[in-house]
Structure formats: structure tokens, C-alpha cells
Short mmCIF file of C-alpha atoms in Angstrom, two decimals:
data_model
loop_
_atom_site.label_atom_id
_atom_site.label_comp_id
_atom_site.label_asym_id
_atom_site.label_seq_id
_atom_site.Cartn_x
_atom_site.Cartn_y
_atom_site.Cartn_z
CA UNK V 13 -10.26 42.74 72.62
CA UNK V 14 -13.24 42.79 70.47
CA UNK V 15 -14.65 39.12 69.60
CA UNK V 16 -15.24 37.87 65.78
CA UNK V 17 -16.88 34.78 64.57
CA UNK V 18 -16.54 33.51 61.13
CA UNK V 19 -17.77 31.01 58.87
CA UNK V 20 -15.35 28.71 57.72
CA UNK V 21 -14.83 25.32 55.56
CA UNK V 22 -14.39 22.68 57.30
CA UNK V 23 -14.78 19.89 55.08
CA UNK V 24 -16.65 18.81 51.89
CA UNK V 25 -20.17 19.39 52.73
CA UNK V 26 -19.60 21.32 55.67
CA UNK V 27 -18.74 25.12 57.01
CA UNK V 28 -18.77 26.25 60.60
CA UNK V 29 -19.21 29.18 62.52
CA UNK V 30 -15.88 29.47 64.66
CA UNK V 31 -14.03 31.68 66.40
CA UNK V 32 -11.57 34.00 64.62
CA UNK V 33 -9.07 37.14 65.63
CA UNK V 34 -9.99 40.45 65.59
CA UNK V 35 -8.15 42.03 62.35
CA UNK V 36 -4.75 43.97 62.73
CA UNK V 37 -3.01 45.78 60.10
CA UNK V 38 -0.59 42.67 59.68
CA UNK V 39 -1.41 39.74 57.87
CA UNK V 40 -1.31 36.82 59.59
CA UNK V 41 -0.49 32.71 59.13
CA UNK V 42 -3.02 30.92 59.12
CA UNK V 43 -4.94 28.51 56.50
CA UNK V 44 -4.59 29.39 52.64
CA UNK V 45 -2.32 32.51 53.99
CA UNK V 46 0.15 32.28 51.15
CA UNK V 47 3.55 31.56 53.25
CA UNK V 48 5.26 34.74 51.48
CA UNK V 49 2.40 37.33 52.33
CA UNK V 50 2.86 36.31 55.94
CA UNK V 51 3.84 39.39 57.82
CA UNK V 52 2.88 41.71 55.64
CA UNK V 53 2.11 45.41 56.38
CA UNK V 54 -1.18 46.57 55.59
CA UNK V 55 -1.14 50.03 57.31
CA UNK V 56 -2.81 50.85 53.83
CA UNK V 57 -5.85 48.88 54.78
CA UNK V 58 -9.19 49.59 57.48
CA UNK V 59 -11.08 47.21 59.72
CA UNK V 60 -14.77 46.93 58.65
CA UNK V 61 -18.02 45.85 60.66
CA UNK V 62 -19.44 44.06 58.71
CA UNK V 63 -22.94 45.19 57.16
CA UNK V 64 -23.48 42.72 54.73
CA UNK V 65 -21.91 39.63 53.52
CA UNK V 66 -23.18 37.39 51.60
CA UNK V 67 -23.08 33.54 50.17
CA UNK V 68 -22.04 33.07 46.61
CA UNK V 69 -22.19 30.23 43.96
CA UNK V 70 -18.12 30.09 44.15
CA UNK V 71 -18.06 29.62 47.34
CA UNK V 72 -20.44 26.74 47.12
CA UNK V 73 -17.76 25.15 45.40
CA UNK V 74 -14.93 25.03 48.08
CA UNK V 75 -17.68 24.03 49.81
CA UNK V 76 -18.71 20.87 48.07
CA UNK V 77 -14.78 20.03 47.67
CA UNK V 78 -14.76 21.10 44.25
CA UNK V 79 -11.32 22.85 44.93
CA UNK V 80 -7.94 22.46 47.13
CA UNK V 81 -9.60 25.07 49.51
CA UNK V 82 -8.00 24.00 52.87
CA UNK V 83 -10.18 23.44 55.85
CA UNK V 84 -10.69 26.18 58.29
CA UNK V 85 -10.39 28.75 54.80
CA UNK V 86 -12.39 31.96 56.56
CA UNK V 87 -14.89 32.33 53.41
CA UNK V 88 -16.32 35.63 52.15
CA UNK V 89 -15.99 37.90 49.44
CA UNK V 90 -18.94 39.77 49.28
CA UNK V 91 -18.43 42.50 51.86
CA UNK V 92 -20.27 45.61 52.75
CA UNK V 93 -19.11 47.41 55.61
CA UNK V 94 -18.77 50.17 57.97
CA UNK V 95 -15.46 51.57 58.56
CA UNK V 96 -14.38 51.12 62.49
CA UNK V 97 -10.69 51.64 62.26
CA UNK V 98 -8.39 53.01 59.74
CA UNK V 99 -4.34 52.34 59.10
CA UNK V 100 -2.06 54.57 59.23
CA UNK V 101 -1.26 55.13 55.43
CA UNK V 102 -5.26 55.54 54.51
CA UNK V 103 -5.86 59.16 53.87
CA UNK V 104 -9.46 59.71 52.46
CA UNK V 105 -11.61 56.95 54.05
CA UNK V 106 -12.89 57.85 57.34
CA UNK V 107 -13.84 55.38 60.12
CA UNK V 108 -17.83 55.34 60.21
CA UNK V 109 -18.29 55.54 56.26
CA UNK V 110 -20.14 52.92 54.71
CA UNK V 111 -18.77 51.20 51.91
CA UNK V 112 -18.86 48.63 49.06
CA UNK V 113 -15.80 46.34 48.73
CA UNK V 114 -15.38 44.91 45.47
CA UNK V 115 -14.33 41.10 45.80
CA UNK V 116 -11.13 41.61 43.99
CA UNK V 117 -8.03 42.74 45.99
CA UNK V 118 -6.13 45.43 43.77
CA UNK V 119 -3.16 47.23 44.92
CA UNK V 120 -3.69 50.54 42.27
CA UNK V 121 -0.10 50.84 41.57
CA UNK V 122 0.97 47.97 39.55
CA UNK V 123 0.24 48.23 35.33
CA UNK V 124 -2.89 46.01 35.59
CA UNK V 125 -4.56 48.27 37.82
CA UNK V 126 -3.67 51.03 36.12
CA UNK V 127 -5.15 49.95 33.50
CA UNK V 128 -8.48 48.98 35.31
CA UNK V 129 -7.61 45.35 34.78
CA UNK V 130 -8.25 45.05 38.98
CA UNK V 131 -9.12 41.77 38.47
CA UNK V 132 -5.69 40.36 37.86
CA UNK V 133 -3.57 43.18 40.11
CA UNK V 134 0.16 41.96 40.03
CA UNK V 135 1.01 42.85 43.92
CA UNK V 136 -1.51 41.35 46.02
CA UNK V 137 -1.46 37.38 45.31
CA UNK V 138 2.39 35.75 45.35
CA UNK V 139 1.36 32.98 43.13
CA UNK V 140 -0.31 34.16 40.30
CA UNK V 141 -2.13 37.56 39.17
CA UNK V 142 -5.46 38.94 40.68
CA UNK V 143 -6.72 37.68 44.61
CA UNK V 144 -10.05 38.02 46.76
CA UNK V 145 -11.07 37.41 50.21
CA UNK V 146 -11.78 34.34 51.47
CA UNK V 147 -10.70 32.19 48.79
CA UNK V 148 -8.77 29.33 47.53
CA UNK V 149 -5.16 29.78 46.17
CA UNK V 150 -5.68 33.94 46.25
CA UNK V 151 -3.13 34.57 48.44
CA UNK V 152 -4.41 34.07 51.52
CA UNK V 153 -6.45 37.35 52.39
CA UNK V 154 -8.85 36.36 54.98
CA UNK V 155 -12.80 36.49 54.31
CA UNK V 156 -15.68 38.71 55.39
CA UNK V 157 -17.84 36.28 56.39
CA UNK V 158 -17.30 37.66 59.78
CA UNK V 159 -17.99 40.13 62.23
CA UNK V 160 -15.13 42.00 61.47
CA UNK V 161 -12.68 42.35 58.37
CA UNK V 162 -9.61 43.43 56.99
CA UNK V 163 -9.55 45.56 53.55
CA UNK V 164 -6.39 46.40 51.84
CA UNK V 165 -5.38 49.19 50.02
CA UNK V 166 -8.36 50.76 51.38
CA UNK V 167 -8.45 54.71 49.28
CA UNK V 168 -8.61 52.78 46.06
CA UNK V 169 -10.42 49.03 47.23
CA UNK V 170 -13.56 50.89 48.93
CA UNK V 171 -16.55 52.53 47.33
CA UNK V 172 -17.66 54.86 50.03
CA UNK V 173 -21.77 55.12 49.75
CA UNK V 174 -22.00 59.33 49.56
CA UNK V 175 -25.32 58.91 51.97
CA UNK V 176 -25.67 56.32 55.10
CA UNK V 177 -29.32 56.69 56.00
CA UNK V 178 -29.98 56.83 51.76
CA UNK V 179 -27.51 53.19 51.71
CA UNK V 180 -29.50 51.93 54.60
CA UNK V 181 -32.66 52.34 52.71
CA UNK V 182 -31.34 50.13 50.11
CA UNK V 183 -29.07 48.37 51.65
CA UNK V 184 -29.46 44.90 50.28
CA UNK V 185 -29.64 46.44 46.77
CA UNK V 186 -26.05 47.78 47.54
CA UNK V 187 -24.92 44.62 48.95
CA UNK V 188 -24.55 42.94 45.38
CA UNK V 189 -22.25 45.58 44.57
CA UNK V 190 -19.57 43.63 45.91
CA UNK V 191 -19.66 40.95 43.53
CA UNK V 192 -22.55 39.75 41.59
CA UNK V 193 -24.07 42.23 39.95
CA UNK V 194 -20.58 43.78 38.49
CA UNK V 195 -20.14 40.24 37.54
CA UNK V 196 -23.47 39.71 35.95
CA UNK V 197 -23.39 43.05 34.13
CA UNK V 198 -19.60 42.63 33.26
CA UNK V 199 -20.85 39.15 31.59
CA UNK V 200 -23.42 40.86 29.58
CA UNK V 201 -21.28 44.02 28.84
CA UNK V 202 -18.62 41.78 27.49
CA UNK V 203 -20.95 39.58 25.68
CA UNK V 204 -21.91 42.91 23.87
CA UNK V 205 -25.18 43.23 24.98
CA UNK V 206 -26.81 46.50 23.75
CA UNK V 207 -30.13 48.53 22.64
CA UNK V 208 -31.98 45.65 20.76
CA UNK V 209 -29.74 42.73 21.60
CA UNK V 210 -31.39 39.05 21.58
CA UNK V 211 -29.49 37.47 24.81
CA UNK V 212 -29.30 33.94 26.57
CA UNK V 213 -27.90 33.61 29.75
CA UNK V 214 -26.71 30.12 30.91
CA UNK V 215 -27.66 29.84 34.70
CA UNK V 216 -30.53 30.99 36.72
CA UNK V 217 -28.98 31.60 39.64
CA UNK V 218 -27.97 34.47 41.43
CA UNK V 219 -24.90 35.78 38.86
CA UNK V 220 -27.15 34.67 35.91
CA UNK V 221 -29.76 36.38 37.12
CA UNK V 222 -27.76 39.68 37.82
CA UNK V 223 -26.45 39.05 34.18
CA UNK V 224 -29.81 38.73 33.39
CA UNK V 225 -31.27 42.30 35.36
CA UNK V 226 -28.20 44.03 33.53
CA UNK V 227 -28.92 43.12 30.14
CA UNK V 228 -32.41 44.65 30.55
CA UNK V 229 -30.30 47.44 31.60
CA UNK V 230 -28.57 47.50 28.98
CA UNK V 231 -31.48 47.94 26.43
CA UNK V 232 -31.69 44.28 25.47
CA UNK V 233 -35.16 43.43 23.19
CA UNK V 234 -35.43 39.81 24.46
CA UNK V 235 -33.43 38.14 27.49
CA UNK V 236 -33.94 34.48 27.34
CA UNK V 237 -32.69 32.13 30.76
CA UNK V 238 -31.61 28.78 30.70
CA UNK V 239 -31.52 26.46 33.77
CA UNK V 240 -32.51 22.63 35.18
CA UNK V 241 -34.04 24.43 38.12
CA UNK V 242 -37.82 25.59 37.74
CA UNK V 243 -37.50 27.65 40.70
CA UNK V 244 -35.01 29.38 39.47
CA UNK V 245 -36.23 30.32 36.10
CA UNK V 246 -39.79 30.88 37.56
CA UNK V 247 -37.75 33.87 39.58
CA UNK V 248 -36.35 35.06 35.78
CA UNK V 249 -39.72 35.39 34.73
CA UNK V 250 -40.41 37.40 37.18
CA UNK V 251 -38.73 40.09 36.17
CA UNK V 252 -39.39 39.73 32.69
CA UNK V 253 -37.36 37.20 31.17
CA UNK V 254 -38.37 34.68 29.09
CA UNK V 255 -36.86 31.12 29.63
CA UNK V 256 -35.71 27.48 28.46
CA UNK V 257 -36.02 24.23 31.08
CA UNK V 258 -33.23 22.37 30.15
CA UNK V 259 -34.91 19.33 31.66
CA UNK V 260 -36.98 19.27 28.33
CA UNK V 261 -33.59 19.16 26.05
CA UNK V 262 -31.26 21.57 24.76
CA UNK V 263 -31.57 25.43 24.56
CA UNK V 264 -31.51 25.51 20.90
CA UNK V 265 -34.93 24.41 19.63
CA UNK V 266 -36.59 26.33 22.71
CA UNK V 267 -34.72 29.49 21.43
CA UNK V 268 -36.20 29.19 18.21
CA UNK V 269 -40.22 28.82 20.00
CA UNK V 270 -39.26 32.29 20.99
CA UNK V 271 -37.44 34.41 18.62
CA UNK V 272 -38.11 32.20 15.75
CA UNK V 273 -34.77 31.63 15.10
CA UNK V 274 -32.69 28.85 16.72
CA UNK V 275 -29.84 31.61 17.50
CA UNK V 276 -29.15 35.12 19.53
CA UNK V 277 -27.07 37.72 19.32
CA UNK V 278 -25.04 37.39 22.42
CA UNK V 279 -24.63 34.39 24.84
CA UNK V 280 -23.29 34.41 28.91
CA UNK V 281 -22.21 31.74 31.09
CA UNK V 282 -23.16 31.84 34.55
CA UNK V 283 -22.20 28.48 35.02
CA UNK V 284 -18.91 27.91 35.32
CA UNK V 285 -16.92 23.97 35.56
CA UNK V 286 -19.48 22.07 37.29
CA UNK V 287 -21.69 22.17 34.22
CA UNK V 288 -24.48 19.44 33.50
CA UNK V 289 -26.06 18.15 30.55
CA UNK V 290 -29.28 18.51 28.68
CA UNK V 291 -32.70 16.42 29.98
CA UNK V 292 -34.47 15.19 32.76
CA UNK V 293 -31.54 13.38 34.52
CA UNK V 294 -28.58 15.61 33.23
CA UNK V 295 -25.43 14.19 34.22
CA UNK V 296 -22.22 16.79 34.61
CA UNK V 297 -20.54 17.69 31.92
CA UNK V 298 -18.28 20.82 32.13
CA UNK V 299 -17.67 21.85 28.61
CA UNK V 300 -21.90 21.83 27.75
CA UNK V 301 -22.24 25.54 28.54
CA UNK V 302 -19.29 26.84 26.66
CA UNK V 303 -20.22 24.92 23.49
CA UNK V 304 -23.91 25.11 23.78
CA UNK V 305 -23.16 28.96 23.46
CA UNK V 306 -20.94 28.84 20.49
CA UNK V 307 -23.58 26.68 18.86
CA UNK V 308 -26.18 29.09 19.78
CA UNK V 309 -24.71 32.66 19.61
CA UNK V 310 -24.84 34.33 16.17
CA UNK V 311 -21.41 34.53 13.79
CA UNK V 312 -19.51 37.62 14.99
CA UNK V 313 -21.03 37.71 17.88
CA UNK V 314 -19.37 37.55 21.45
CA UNK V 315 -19.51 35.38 24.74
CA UNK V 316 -19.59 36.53 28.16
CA UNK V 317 -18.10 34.11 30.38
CA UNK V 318 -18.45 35.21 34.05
CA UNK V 319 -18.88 31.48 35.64
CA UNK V 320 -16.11 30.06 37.68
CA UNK V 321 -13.37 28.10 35.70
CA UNK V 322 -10.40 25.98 37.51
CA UNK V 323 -6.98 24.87 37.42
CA UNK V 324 -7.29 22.35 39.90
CA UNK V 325 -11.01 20.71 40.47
CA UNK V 326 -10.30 17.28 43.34
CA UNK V 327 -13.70 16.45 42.13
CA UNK V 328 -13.33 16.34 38.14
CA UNK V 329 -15.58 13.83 36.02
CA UNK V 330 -12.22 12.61 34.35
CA UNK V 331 -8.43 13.61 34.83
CA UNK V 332 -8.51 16.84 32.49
CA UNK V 333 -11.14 18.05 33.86
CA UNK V 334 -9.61 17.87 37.34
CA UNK V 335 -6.89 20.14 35.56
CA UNK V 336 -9.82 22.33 33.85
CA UNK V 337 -8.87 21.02 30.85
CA UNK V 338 -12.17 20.81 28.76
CA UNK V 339 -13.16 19.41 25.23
CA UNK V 340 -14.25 22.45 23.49
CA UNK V 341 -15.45 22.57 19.93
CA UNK V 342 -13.28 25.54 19.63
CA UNK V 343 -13.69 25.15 15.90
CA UNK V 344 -17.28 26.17 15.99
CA UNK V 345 -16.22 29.31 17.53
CA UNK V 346 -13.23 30.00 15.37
CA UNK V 347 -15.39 29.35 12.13
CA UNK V 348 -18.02 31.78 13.30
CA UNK V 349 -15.82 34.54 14.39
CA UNK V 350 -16.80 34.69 18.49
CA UNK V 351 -15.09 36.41 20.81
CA UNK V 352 -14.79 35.26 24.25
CA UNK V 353 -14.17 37.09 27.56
CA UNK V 354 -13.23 34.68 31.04
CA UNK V 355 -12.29 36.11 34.46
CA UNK V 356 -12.70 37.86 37.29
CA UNK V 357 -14.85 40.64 37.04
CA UNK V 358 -12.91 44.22 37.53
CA UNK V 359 -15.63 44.78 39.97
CA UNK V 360 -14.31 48.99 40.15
CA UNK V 361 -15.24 49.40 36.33
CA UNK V 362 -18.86 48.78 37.14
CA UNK V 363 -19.50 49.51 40.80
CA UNK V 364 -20.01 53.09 41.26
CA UNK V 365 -21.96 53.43 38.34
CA UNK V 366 -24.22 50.39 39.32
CA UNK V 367 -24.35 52.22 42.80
CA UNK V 368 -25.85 55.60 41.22
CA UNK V 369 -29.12 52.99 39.01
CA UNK V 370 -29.59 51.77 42.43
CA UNK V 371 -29.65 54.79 44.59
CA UNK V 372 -32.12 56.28 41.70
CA UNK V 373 -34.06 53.75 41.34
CA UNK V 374 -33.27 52.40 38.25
CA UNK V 375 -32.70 48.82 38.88
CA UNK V 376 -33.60 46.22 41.80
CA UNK V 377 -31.11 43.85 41.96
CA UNK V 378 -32.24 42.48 45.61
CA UNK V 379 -35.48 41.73 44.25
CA UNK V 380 -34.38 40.13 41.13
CA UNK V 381 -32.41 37.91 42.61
CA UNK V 382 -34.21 37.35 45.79
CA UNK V 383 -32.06 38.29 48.60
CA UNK V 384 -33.01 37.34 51.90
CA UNK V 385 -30.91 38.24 55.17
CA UNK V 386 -29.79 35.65 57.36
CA UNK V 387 -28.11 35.71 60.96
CA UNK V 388 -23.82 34.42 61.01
CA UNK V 389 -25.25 31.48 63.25
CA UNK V 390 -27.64 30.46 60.01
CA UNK V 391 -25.21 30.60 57.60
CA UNK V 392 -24.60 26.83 57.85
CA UNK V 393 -28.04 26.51 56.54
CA UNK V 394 -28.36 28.92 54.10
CA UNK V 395 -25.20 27.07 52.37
CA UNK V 396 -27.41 23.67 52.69
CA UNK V 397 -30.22 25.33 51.36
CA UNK V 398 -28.35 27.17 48.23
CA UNK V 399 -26.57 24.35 47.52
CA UNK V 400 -29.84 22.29 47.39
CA UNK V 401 -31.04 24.88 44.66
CA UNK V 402 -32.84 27.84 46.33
CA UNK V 403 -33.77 30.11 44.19
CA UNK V 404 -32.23 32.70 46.96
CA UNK V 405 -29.53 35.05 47.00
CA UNK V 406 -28.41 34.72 50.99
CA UNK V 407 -27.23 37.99 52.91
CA UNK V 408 -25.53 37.30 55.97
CA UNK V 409 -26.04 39.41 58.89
CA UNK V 410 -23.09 39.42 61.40
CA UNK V 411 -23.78 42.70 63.23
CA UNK V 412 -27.56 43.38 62.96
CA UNK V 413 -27.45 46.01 60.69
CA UNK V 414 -29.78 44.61 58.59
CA UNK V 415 -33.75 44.46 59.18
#
């Protein structure tokens, strides 16, 4: 039998490499399974060696105990892979294609898929809509932080690269695919971003500055970032952007230094619940972000709200907001007419056409954001390092496919 390692949590502060099963086309008990997806068939699904996998901000928080992730939770939902085996049911992926998986699990046949909502599929996740790999209360589906992996539903998950040696070339470009730069450019496609928009992002790390590479995509006149971490906005400025250090104070009056007007069209939150304050020694405060935006973001205008929110948060500043229950000044945003758009990203609305600006050279995500490939054994340090604020988006490297 083949061998896999994986990286797993182990305990607030702390993830391991261990050793893990090689997939079947079953899924099995184990921790975060969800007891009534035990057993089930998945002769739908292929077994991937993994390519690429990569750390993300969400998981950081399992990580730091910011969730009821239990410990020995396989992590990993940014997956790129190369098909090795393929179940019984799968009729149009072929073992040795290389492919994108998009974080969300989606089944294709229930309404929500249907309706490209594959976010919040109905059939994967026994306890509530929409599921991922590797993840806290999703149903159980074990990550690709790994060697090897299991994909489900594996016609309609993947999105087969049409050229290997091409994908190779830009491999780590590809590798956001997966997650964050869907995410990011979901944030600022929902936000309305658009030929001339005037945009600030919340969050200079890697999903804010995906958001941040999209809106220039987009045809946005003026991106501005926001962040507490120089680093991090010094890497937004490298690609253009102009930004705010939130060490000085709030976004507002910065805004206004640049566009001469203390307001923009369109606001995004890459930030999500463990949200700090404004100033040199910003405590957390989890509702900032949301109403800093509505403050800031132009009547009739719209926020994009990409960052992680949850129901259940062991580490909360105060009981409601270890229920996600926030104080929002949802006036504000009722008086001036936003709209607002939370949730997973339907990563398949995006991918393949943020695939084709890659493959043609229209975008460089792994630049933008810095991505750096690291070997499975390191991955213990590239979470220390992230979590201490690298301005570095972390590729793990299970298989040696990368350079």
C-alpha cells in the first residue's frame, strides 16, 4: 500500500505532520467525519497526487483554536493535483490529468448547484448546506494537505488544465485557483467592482491581495489596501496599489489623502471575525471591518465580504461573539442603500475563466501574492511563520512536483 503523510491540528498553536491512509472510494471515520457520511460511496470521486496544496488564512484559524476544529482534523483545501486513480462512476476525467479542485465540495445534482450556488451544495455536508476539505463542521471530507487525496464528484468538482507541460510552466499561478483567487475576485465581483471603480480592500493578506489583483482586473481606476502589517501592504504596492496603515488610525481620512474624498465606490473584506481595531496597539474587535466599510463605501454602493465569519468562535472577545454574533451599525448600511454579499466563494463560477488570464498571461497571481513552495515536512513552519504575519502565500509541496 502506498504511504501518505498529512498535516494535521493537533492543538491550539500546533499542526503535525502524521501518518494518514491511503484514500479509498469510501469515506471513512475518523476526526470531524460527520457520523452520518461515514460509509459513504464515493465511486464518483478520483485519488489525486498531490501537486500543490497550499496554507490559507482559514486554516490559520483552526489553527490558533479559533474554532471547534477537533484535533487530528487532516487540513487542506487548496488542492491541485494529478489524477492517479479514478472510481468507477467517473466518466470524463482520466487518471494522469492535471487538475484544479475548487475548495468547495458540490455534488451537481441538487438545486443549489444547479444553480451555480456550489458553495452551499445541499448533498455533500449532513449538517448544514455547502462543505470543503479539511475543515471544521463541513462534513468531514478529509484534507489535501497530503500526499494523496480524495475528490468527490470528480466530472463536475475538477477543472482539468487542457495542457500539462503549459500548467507546469505556471504552476503556482494555477495553484490559487483552488481557492483564493476565486475568492478574492468573487469579493470584488460582488462588491461591483468595474471599469473606473474606486475600491478598498480590508486585508493585505493573501485573499485581500487576490481581491486586490482582480479588481485591477476588473478595470478598477484606483485600488486602495488597508492593513496593520507594513509588510503586507509594502507587497500591495507592489503591484500597484495604493494603501492605508491602519497603525496611523482609521481608513477614512487616509482615503480622502488619496482620492480626495473620504469615500469609494466599492468596499471588500478580507478579514473575516478575528478583526482588530484602528492604531498602533489595535486590540480585536470583530465587527471594525464590516462597519468601517459601510462608513466608507459610497450610498448604493455594494460590499464584498469574502473573509471568514463563524457560528461558533471558543476564542470570542465576549459571549456573542463566540456565537458570531456582532454589533453592526446595520443602520448605516440600511440608510445608505448597501448591499452585502457573505460566503463561500462558488469557486466553479470563476475558475476556468481565471485559468484562461493565467495561461495567457494576463494576470500573476503567484507573484502578487508572493507564493513560495515549501516541502510537507516544513509545513509546521510555514504555519508559524504566516501566522506571525508573512507577507507569503505558502505552497506546500508533498510530491516534488514543484521546483
Amino acid at each position: 500500500m502506498t504511504g501518505n503523510k498529512a498535516v494535521a491540528y493537533k492543538e491550539p498553536g500546533k499542526v503535525e505532520l502524521i501518518d494518514i491512509d491511503y484514500p479509498t472510494f469510501e469515506l471513512k471515520d475518523g476526526p470531524g467525519v460527520n457520523p452520518a457520511n461515514v460509509g459513504r460511496s464515493v465511486n464518483h470521486g478520483v485519488i489525486l497526487k498531490t501537486v500543490a496544496t497550499n496554507i490559507c488564512g482559514s486554516d490559520q484559524h483552526m489553527v490558533r483554536g479559533r474554532t471547534t476544529a477537533p484535533a487530528n482534523l487532516v487540513l487542506g483545501h487548496e488542492i491541485t493535483g494529478e489524477v492517479v486513480e479514478v472510481g468507477r462512476d467517473v466518466e470524463f476525467i482520466k487518471v494522469g490529468d492535471l487538475c484544479s479542485v475548487p475548495f468547495n465540495i458540490a455534488c451537481g445534482r441538487c438545486r443549489n448547484c444547479k444553480e451555480r450556488k456550489t458553495g452551499i451544495c445541499l448533498n455533500v455536508n449532513p449538517d448544514r448546506p455547502g462543505s470543503a476539505y479539511g475543515y471544521v463542521d463541513m462534513g468531514g471530507w478529509v484534507g489535501g494537505q497530503a500526499n494523496y487525496v480524495l475528490v468527490p464528484y470528480a466530472d463536475w468538482n475538477l477543472l482539468k488544465f487542457p495542457d500539462k507541460d503549459r500548467a507546469m510552466e505556471k504552476i503556482l499561478d494555477l495553484a490559487m485557483l483552488s481557492d483564493i483567487f476565486p475568492t478574492g475576485f468573487h469579493g470584488a465581483v460582488s462588491a461591483g467592482v468595474g471599469v473606473g471603480s474606486t475600491v478598498y480592500i480590508a486585508g493585505a493578506g493573501p485573499v485581500g491581495l487576490a481581491a486586490a489583483t482582480s479588481a485591477h482586473l476588473l478595470g478598477a481606476a484606483v485600488v486602495i489596501v488597508g492593513d496593520l502589517n507594513e509588510e503586507r501592504l509594502a507587497r500591495a504596492r507592489s503591484f500597484g496599489c495604493e494603501t492605508v496603515d491602519l497603525t496611523k488610525g482609521g481608513p477614512a481620512e487616509q482615503i480622502e489623502q488619496i482620492l480626495g474624498v473620504p469615500e469609494v465606490d466599492c468596499g471588500v473584506d478580507a478579514v473575516g471575525f478575528e478583526a482588530r481595531g484602528h492604531g498602533h496597539d489595535a486590540k480585536e474587535a470583530p465587527a471594525t471591518v464590516l462597519n468601517s466599510l459601510m462608513e466608507l463605501t459610497a450610498a448604493g454602493g455594494a460590499l464584498g465580504i469574502p473573509g471568514l465569519y463563524v457560528t461558533g468562535d471558543p476564542g470570542g472577545i465576549d459571549e456573542a461573539a463566540k456565537k458570531g454574533s456582532l454589533s453592526l451599525s446595520l443602520g448605516t448600511g440600511w440608510a445608505k442603500s448597501l448591499s452585502f454579499t457573505t460566503g463561500q466563494c462558488p469557486v466553479m463560477k470563476y475558475n476556468r475563466q481565471l485559468m484562461m488570464a493565467i495561461l495567457n498571461d494576463k494576470v500573476n497571481i503567484a507573484k502578487n501574492v508572493n507564493a513560495k513552495a515549501i516541502s510537507l515536512e516544513d509545513a509546521p513552519k510555514g504555519y508559524a511563520e504566516f501566522d506571525a504575519g508573512a507577507a507569503t502565500k505558502y505552497v506546500l509541496n508533498p510530491n516534488g512536483y514543484l521546483s
